[in-house]
CSV table of C-alpha atoms and ligand atoms in Angstrom, one decimal:
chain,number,residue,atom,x,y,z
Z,837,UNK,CA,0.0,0.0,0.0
Z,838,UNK,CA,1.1,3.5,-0.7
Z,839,UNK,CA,0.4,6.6,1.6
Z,840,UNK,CA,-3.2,6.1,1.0
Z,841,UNK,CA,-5.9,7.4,3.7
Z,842,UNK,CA,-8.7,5.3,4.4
Z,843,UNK,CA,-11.3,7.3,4.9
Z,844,UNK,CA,-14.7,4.8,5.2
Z,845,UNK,CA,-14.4,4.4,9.1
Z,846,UNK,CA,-18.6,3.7,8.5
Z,847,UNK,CA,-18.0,0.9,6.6
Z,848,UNK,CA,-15.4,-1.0,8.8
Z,849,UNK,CA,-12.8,-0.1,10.8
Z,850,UNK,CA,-9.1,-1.3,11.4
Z,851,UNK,CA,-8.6,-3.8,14.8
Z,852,UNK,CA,-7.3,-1.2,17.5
Z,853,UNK,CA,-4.5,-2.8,19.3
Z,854,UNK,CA,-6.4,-3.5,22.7
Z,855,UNK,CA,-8.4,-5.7,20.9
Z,856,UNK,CA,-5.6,-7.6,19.2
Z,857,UNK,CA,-3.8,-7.8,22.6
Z,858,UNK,CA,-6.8,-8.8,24.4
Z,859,UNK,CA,-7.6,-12.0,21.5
Z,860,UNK,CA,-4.7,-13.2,21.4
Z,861,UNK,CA,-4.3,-15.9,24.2
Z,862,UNK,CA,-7.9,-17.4,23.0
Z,863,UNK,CA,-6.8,-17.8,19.8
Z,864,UNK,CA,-4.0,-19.3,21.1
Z,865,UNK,CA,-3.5,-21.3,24.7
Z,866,UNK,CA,-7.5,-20.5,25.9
Z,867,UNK,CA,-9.5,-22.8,23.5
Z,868,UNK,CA,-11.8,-24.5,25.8
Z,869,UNK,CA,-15.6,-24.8,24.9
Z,870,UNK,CA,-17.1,-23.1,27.4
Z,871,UNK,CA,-19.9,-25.3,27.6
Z,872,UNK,CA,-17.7,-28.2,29.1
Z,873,UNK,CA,-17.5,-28.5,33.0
Z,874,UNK,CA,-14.1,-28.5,32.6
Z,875,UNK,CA,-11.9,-26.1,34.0
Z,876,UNK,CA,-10.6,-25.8,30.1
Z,877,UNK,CA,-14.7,-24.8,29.6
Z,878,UNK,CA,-15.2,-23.0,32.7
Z,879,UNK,CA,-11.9,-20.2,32.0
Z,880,UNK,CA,-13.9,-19.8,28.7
Z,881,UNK,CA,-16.9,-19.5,30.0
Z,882,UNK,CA,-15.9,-16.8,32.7
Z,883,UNK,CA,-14.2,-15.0,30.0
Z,884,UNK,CA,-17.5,-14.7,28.2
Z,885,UNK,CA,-19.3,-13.6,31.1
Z,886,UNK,CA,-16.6,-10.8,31.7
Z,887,UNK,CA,-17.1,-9.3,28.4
Z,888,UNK,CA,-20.8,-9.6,28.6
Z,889,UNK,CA,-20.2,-7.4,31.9
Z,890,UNK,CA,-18.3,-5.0,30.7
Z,891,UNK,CA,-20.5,-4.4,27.6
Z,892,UNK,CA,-23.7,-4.1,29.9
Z,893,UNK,CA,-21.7,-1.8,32.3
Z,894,UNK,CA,-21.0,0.5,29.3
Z,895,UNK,CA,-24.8,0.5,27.9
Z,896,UNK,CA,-25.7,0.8,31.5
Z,897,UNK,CA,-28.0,-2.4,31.6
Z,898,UNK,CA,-27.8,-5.8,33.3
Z,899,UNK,CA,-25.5,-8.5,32.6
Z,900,UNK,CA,-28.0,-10.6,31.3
Z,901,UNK,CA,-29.5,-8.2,29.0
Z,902,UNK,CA,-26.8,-8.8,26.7
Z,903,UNK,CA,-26.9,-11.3,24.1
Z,904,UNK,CA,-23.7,-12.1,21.5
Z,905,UNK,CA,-24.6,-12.3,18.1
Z,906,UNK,CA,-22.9,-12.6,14.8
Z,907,UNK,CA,-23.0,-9.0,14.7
Z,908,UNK,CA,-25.4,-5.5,13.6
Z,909,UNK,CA,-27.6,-7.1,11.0
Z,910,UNK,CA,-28.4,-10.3,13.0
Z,911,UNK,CA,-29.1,-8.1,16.2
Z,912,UNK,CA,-31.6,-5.5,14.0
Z,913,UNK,CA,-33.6,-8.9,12.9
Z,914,UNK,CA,-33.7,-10.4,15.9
Z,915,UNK,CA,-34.6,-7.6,17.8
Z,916,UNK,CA,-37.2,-6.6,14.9
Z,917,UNK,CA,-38.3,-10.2,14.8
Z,918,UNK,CA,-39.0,-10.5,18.5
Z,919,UNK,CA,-40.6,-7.1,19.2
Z,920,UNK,CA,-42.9,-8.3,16.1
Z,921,UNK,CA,-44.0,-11.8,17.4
Z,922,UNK,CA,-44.7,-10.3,21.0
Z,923,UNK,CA,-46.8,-7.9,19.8
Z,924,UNK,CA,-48.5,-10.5,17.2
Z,925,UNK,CA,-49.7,-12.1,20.3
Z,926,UNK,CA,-51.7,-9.0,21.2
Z,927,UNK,CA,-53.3,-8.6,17.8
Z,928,UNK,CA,-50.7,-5.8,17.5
Z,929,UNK,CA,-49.4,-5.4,14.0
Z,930,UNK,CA,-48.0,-1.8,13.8
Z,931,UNK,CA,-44.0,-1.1,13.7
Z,932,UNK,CA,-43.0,2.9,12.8
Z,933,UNK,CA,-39.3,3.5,11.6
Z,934,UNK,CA,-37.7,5.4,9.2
Z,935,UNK,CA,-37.0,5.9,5.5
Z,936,UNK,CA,-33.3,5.7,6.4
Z,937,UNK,CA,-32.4,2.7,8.2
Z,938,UNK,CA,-30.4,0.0,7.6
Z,939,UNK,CA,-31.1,-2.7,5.4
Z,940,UNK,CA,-30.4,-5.1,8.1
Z,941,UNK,CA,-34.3,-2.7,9.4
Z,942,UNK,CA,-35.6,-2.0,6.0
Z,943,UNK,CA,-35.4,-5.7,4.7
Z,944,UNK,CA,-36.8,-7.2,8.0
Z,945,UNK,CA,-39.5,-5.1,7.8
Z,946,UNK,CA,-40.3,-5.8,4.0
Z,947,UNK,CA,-40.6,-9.6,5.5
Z,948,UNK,CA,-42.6,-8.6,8.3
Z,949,UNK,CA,-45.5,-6.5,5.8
Z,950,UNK,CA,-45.3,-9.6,3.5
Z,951,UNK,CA,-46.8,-11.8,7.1
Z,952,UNK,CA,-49.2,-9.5,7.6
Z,953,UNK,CA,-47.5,-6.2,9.5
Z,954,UNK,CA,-48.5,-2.9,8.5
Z,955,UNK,CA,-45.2,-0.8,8.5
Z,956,UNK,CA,-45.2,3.0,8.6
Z,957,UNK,CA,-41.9,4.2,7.6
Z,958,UNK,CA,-41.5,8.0,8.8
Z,959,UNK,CA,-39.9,10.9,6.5
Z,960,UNK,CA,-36.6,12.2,7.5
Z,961,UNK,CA,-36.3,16.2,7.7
Z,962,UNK,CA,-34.1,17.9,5.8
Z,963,UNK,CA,-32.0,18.4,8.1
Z,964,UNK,CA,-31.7,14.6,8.1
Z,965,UNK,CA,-33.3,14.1,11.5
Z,966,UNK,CA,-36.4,12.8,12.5
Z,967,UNK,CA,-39.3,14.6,14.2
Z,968,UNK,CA,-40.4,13.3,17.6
Z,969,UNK,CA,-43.6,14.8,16.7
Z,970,UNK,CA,-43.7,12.7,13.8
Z,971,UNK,CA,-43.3,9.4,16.2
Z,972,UNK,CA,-45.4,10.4,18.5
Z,973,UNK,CA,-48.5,11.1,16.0
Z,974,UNK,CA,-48.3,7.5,14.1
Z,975,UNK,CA,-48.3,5.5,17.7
Z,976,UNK,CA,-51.5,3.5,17.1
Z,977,UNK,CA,-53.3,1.6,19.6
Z,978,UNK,CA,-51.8,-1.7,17.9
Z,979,UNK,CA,-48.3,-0.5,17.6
Z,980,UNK,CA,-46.2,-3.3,18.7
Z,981,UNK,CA,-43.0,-1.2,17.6
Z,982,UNK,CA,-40.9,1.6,17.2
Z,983,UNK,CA,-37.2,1.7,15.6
Z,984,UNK,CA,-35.6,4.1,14.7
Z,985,UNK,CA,-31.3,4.7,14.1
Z,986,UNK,CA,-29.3,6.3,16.8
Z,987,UNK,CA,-27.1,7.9,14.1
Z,988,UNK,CA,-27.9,7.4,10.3
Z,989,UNK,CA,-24.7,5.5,8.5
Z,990,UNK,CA,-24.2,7.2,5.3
Z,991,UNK,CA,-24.9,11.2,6.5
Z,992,UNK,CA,-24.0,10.6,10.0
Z,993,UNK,CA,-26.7,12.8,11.4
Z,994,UNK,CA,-28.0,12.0,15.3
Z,995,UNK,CA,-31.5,10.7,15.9
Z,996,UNK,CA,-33.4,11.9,18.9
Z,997,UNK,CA,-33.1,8.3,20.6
Z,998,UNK,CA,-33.7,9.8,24.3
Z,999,UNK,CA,-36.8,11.7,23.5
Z,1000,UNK,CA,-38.1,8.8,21.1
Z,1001,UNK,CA,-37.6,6.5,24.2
Z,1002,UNK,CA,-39.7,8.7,26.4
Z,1003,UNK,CA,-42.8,9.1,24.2
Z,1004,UNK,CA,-42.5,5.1,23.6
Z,1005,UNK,CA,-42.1,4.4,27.1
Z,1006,UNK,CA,-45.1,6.7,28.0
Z,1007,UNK,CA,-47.5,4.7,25.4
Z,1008,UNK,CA,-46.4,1.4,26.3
Z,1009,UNK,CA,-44.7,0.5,22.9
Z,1010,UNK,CA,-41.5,-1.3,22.3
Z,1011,UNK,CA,-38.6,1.1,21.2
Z,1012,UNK,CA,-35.3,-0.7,19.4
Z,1013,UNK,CA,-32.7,1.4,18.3
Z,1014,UNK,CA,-30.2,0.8,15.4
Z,1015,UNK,CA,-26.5,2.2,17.4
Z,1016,UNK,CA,-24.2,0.8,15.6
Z,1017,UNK,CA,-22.9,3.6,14.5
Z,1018,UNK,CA,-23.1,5.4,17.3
Z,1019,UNK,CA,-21.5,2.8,19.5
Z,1020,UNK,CA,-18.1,4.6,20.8
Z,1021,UNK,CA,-19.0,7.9,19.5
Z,1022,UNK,CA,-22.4,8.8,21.7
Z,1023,UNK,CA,-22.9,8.2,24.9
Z,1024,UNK,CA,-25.3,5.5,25.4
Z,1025,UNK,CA,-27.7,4.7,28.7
Z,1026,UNK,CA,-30.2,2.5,28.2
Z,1027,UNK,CA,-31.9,2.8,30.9
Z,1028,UNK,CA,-32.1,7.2,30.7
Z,1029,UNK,CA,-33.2,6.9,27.4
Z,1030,UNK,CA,-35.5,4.8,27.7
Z,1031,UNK,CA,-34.4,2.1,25.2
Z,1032,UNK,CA,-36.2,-1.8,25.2
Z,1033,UNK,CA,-33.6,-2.7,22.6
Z,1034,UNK,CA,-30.4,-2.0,21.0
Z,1035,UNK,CA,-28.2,-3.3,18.4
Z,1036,UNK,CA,-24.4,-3.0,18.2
Z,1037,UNK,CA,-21.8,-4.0,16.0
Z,1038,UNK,CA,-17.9,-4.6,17.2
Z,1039,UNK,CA,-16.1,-4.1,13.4
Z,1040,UNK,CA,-17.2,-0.6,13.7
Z,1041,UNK,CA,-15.6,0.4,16.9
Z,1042,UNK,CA,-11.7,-1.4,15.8
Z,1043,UNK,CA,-13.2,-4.9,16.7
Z,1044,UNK,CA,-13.4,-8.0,14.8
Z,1045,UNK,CA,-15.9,-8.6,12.4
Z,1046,UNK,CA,-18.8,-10.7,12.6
Z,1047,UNK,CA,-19.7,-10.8,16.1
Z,1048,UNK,CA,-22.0,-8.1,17.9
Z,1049,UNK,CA,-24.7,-7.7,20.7
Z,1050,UNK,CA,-28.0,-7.0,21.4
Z,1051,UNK,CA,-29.1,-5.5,24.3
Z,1052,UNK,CA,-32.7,-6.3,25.2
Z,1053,UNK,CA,-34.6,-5.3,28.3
Z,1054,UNK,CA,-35.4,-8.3,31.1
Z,1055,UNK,CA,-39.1,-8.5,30.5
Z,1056,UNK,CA,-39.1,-8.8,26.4
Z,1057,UNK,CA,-39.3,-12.2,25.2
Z,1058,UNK,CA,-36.4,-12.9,22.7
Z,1059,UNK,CA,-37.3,-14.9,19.5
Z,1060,UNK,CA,-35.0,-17.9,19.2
Z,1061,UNK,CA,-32.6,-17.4,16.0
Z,1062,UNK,CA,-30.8,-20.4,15.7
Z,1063,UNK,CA,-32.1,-23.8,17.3
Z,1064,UNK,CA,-29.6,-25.9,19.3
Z,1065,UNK,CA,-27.8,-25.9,22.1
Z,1066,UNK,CA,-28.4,-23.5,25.7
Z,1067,UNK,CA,-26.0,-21.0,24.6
Z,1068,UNK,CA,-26.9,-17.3,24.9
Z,1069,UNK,CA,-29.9,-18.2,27.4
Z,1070,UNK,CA,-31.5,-20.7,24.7
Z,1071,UNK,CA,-31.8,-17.9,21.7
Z,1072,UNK,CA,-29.2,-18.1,19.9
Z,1073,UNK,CA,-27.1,-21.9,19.7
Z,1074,UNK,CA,-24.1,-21.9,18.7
Z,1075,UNK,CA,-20.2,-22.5,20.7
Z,1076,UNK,CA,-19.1,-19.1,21.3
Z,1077,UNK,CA,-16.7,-17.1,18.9
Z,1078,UNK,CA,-14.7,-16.3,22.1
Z,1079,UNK,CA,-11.3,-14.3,20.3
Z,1080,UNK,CA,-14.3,-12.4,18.8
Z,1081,UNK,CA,-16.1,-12.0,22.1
Z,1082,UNK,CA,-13.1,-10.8,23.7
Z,1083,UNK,CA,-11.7,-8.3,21.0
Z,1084,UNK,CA,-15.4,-6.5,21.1
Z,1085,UNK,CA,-15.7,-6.0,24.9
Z,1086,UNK,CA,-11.5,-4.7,24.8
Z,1087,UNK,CA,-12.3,-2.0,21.9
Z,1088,UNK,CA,-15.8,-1.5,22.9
Z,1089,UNK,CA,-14.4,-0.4,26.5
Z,1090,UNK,CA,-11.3,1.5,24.9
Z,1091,UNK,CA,-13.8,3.7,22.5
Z,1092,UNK,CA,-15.9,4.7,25.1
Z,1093,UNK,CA,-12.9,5.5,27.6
Z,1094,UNK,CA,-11.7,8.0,24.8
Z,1095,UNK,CA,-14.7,9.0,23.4
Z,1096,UNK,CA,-14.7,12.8,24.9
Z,1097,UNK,CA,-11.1,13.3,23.7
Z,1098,UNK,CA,-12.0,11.7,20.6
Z,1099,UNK,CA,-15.0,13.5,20.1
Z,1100,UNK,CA,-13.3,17.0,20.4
Z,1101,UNK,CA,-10.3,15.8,18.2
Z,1102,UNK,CA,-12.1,14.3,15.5
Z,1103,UNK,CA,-14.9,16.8,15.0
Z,1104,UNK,CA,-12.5,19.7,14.7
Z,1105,UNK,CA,-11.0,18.1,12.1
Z,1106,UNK,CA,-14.5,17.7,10.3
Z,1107,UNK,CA,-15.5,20.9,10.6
Z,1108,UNK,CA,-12.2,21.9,9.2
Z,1109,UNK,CA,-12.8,19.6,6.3
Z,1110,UNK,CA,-16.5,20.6,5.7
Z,1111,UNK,CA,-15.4,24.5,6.1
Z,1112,UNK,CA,-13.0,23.8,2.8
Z,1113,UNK,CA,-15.2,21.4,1.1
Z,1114,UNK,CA,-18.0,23.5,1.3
Z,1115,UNK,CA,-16.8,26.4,-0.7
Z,1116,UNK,CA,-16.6,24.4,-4.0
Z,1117,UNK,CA,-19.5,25.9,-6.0
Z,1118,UNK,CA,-22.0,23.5,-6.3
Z,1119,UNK,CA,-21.3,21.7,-2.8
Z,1120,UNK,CA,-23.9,20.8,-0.4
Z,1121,UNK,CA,-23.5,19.2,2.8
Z,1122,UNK,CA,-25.8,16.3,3.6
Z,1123,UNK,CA,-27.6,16.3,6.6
Z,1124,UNK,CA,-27.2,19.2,9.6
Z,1125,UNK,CA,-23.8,20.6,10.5
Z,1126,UNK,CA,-23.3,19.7,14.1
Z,1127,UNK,CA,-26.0,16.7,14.8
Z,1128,UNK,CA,-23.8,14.4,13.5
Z,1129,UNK,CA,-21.2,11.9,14.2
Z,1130,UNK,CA,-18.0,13.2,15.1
Z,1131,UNK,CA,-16.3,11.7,12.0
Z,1132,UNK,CA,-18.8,12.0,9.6
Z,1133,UNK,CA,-18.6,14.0,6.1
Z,1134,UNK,CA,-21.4,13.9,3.9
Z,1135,UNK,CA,-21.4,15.9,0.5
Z,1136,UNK,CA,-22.9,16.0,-2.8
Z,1137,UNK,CA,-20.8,17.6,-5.5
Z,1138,UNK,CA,-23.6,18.7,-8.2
Z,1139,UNK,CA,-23.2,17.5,-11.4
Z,1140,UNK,CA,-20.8,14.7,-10.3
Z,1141,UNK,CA,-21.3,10.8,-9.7
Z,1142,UNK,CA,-20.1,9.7,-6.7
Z,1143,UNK,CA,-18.8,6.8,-7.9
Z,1144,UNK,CA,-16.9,8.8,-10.2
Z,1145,UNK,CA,-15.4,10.8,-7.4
Z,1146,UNK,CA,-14.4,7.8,-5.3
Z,1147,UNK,CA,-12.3,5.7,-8.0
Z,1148,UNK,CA,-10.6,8.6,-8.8
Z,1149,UNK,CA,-9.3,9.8,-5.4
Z,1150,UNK,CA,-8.9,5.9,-4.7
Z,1151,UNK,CA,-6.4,6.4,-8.1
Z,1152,UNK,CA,-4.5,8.8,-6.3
Z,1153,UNK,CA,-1.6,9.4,-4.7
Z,1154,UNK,CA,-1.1,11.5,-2.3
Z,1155,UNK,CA,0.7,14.9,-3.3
Z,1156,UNK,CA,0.7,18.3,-1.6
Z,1157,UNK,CA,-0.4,21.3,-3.5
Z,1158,UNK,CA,0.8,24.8,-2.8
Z,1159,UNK,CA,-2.5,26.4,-4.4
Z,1160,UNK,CA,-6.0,24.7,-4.2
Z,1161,UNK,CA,-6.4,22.6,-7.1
Z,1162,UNK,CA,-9.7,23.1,-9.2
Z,1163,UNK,CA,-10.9,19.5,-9.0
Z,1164,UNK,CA,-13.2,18.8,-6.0
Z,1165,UNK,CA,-11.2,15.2,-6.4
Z,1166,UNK,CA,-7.5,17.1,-6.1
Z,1167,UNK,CA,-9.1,19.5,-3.3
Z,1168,UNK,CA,-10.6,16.8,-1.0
Z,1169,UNK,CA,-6.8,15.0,-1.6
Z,1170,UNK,CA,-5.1,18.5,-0.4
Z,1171,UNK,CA,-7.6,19.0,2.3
Z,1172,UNK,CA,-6.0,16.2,4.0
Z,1173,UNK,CA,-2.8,18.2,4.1
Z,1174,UNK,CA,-4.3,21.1,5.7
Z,1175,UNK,CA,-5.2,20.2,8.9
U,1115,LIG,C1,-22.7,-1.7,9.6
U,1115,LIG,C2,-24.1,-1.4,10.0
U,1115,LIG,C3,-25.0,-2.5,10.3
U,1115,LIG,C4,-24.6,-3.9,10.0
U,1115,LIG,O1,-23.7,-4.4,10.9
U,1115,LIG,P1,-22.9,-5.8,10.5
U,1115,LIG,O2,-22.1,-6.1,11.7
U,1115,LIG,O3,-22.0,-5.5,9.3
U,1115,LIG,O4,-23.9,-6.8,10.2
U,1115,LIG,C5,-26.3,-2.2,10.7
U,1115,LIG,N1,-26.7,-1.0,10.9
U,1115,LIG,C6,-25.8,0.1,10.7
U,1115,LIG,C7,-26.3,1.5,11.0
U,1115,LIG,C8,-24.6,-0.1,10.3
U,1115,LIG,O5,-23.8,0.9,10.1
């Protein structure tokens, strides 16, 4: 690789070196199965329960609120899945979201409307945000569900999770947030804002991918993904992708130690980056300038595909240029040197 800069932290990120430290003996000496009685199984087995501690400490729920999963997609459906079926059982068939979720949401609810749901999928401002007001007026009497983001992956712009939670809580509905982008970047308390569920997702916050979490409240019956064994309190069978385990709690606990430094760091640095972007003619910034992820940048460049814009720069090596180049491509390049 040349000097290249990766720049698509909200795609995937790189495994932080807590996490590598913190895998390495499990993918080594510690290989037990830790559901033999063994004292091989049982090391595993506290090992699992560690991390599951120190994720619930960080969400601010209960141990056993946390479930492992293979990561955010799985944890959206299940989540989605369960809240569904619960509320089937009380003739309730109404789930509100968004226009802008996930897939891992968006196709799980296209299922869900095929078996019967009715699914109301809210507008997102202008601003990229959506309205409380606009939850609050589409909770039915039969709305088993709400779910809506915590912070939107492609624009980056923060969801009004807290206030969401309260009005959900207030009318007795289920309220399951998407947060795996904000995981390490917002500060997240389940129980202050109100939240039933939660999905997060370790290869976004420097962990391995393919595992995750879900956080779901003591109370909410759990839909059974994958039949088999007793792991993960009977919903989800499996043996335990322990290195994986281990690596998410490490980073997981890392990020969120350094998020306040991080935060003011990294969202200089975007601001800077928007402020000299943004004075190309023809450049808009997507979604509102200060409700949004610390390391998010979102523009359109009129007239130009963004596929375009992307091989080129991906073409590119880095140079420095005295005087700003013409080229949005060559600017966002020397923008990099300017900080
Ligand atoms: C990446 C992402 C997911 C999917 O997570 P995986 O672990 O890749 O399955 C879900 N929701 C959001 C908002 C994401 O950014």
């Amino acid at each position: 690789m040349t000097n290249k800069i990766y720049a698509d932290n909200a795609a995937t990120t790189r495994l932080s070196n807590a996490a590598k430290q913190a895998m390495l003996p499990y993918l080594d000496e510690i290989y037990g199965n830790p559901s033999s009685l063994h004292s091989f199984g049982q090391d595993a087995a506290k090992t699992i329960h560690e991390s599951r501690e120190t994720i619930a400490k960080l969400l601010n729920a209960n141990t056993n609120e946390i479930y492992f999963t293979s990561g955010g997609s799985e944890s959206d459906n299940q989540a989605i899945i369960s809240a569904a079926g619960a509320g089937a059982m009380k003739g309730k068939k109404h789930i509100i979201s968004s226009k802008f979720e996930h897939h891992a949401v968006l196709h799980t609810l296209k299922r869900l409307k095929k078996e019967g749901f009715e699914i109301t999928l809210l507008d997102v401002c202008h601003d990229g945000i959506v309205r409380v007001e606009d939850v609050k007026n589409s909770i039915r009497e039969d709305t088993a569900l709400v779910t809506i983001m915590y912070a939107n992956n492609e624009i980056g712009t923060i969801q009004p999770v807290g206030e969401i939670g309260a009005v959900c809580r207030e009318r007795g509905v289920f309220f399951h947030t998407d947060a795996v982008q904000a995981a390490g970047q917002l500060p997240i308390d389940v129980k202050a804002q109100n939240i039933d569920m939660l999905s997060i997702s370790a290869h976004k916050f420097h962990s391995p991918k393919g595992v995750g979490a879900l956080y779901c409240k003591k109370g909410i019956p759990l839909s059974i993904m994958i039949e088999g064994g007793a792991q993960e309190r009977g919903k989800r069978a499996g043996t335990e992708n322990i290195p994986a385990i281990v690596g998410m709690a490490a980073a997981f606990d890392e990020t969120c130690r350094k998020m306040g430094i991080n935060k003011l760091y990294i969202s200089a640095l975007r601001d800077k980056l928007i402020d000299g972007l943004i004075n190309i003619p023809h450049t808009i910034l997507n979604g509102d300038k200060f409700e949004r992820l610390p390391g998010n940048v979102n523009l359109c460049f009129e007239g130009i595909e963004g596929e375009s814009l992307l091989l080129l720069l991906n073409a590119q090596e880095l140079r420095y240029y005295p005087v700003p180049p013409a080229h949005p491509a060559r600017l966002i390049q020397a923008m990099f040197y300017w900080r």
